């Protein structure tokens, strides 16, 4: 068996372990899903009418507020799942499981790869549930099959990027609480973006940050692909940001993993 075949086999084993671990601690998976669903219900059902009344039709690209809202909620789904991943990795670290894996005759890359694949699969399943609930609440995407494919690809790229960063957080933090605090940045950033209201409606200083932070072009690109609102260069900028976050997260996670003590 070649080295690549061994790495693939060990990665599958680690992926199964990650999925079984998630089933053993269902509350972590439920909490990762409950946050975006709660915000979807809150903003669509409670604040939606008020926010819609304060925004022009042009700002909402002629659609309903829930059509504007859903791309931001999808981004929060990926970020909430990443927060759960960071806590899970940190828990494995404090219990010595990751260090133990390094002493075993398995592919070194498979440990982190299994974590990334397991988290990505859970996030994609959660996002499908969010879209289903949103459609039940009135979300009406107008995307063509190509648009859906492009939106899914961009969301998958975002998921991989924030997952690698979350794993780096989990390996870097001393405790699960510390990992949760670091990953909280990913959950807070969507609130200072175009997720809930257009950036043009924000105060000057906040508007500059919201327009130039990584998640705004991702949200705008997803919104345009799903609902037909103008995208401009948002898709290209979104891919660049996702690539940069993913590369930084991967290199940071690998560096932390390579310097772990062997028990």
Short mmCIF file of N, CA and C in Angstrom, two decimals, residues 154 157 217-218 220-222 225 231-242:
data_model
loop_
_atom_site.label_atom_id
_atom_site.label_comp_id
_atom_site.label_asym_id
_atom_site.label_seq_id
_atom_site.Cartn_x
_atom_site.Cartn_y
_atom_site.Cartn_z
N UNK A 154 -18.85 28.13 -2.91
CA UNK A 154 -18.31 29.23 -2.09
C UNK A 154 -18.53 28.94 -0.60
N UNK A 157 -16.06 26.37 0.54
CA UNK A 157 -14.74 26.98 0.68
C UNK A 157 -14.65 27.78 1.98
N UNK A 217 -17.92 40.47 1.85
CA UNK A 217 -17.99 40.02 0.45
C UNK A 217 -18.52 38.59 0.30
N UNK A 218 -18.26 37.74 1.30
CA UNK A 218 -18.80 36.38 1.24
C UNK A 218 -20.34 36.42 1.28
N UNK A 220 -22.30 39.00 0.53
CA UNK A 220 -22.82 39.65 -0.67
C UNK A 220 -22.79 38.70 -1.87
N UNK A 221 -21.73 37.91 -1.97
CA UNK A 221 -21.65 36.95 -3.08
C UNK A 221 -22.72 35.87 -2.95
N UNK A 222 -22.90 35.33 -1.73
CA UNK A 222 -23.94 34.32 -1.52
C UNK A 222 -25.32 34.91 -1.81
N UNK A 225 -25.76 35.28 -5.59
CA UNK A 225 -25.92 33.99 -6.27
C UNK A 225 -27.29 33.37 -5.98
N UNK A 231 -23.65 41.60 -7.56
CA UNK A 231 -22.49 41.06 -6.86
C UNK A 231 -21.25 41.94 -7.04
N UNK A 232 -21.06 42.48 -8.24
CA UNK A 232 -19.83 43.22 -8.52
C UNK A 232 -18.62 42.30 -8.43
N UNK A 233 -17.60 42.75 -7.70
CA UNK A 233 -16.39 41.94 -7.53
C UNK A 233 -16.43 41.13 -6.23
N UNK A 234 -17.59 41.06 -5.57
CA UNK A 234 -17.67 40.40 -4.26
C UNK A 234 -17.25 38.94 -4.31
N UNK A 235 -17.62 38.22 -5.37
CA UNK A 235 -17.28 36.79 -5.44
C UNK A 235 -15.77 36.58 -5.48
N UNK A 236 -15.08 37.40 -6.28
CA UNK A 236 -13.62 37.26 -6.38
C UNK A 236 -12.96 37.59 -5.04
N UNK A 237 -13.42 38.70 -4.42
CA UNK A 237 -12.85 39.10 -3.12
C UNK A 237 -13.15 38.04 -2.06
N UNK A 238 -14.36 37.46 -2.12
CA UNK A 238 -14.73 36.43 -1.16
C UNK A 238 -13.83 35.20 -1.27
N UNK A 239 -13.55 34.78 -2.50
CA UNK A 239 -12.67 33.62 -2.71
C UNK A 239 -11.27 33.91 -2.19
N UNK A 240 -10.79 35.14 -2.44
CA UNK A 240 -9.44 35.51 -1.96
C UNK A 240 -9.40 35.49 -0.42
N UNK A 241 -10.42 36.06 0.22
CA UNK A 241 -10.46 36.06 1.68
C UNK A 241 -10.53 34.63 2.22
N UNK A 242 -11.38 33.80 1.63
CA UNK A 242 -11.50 32.40 2.10
C UNK A 242 -10.17 31.67 1.95
#
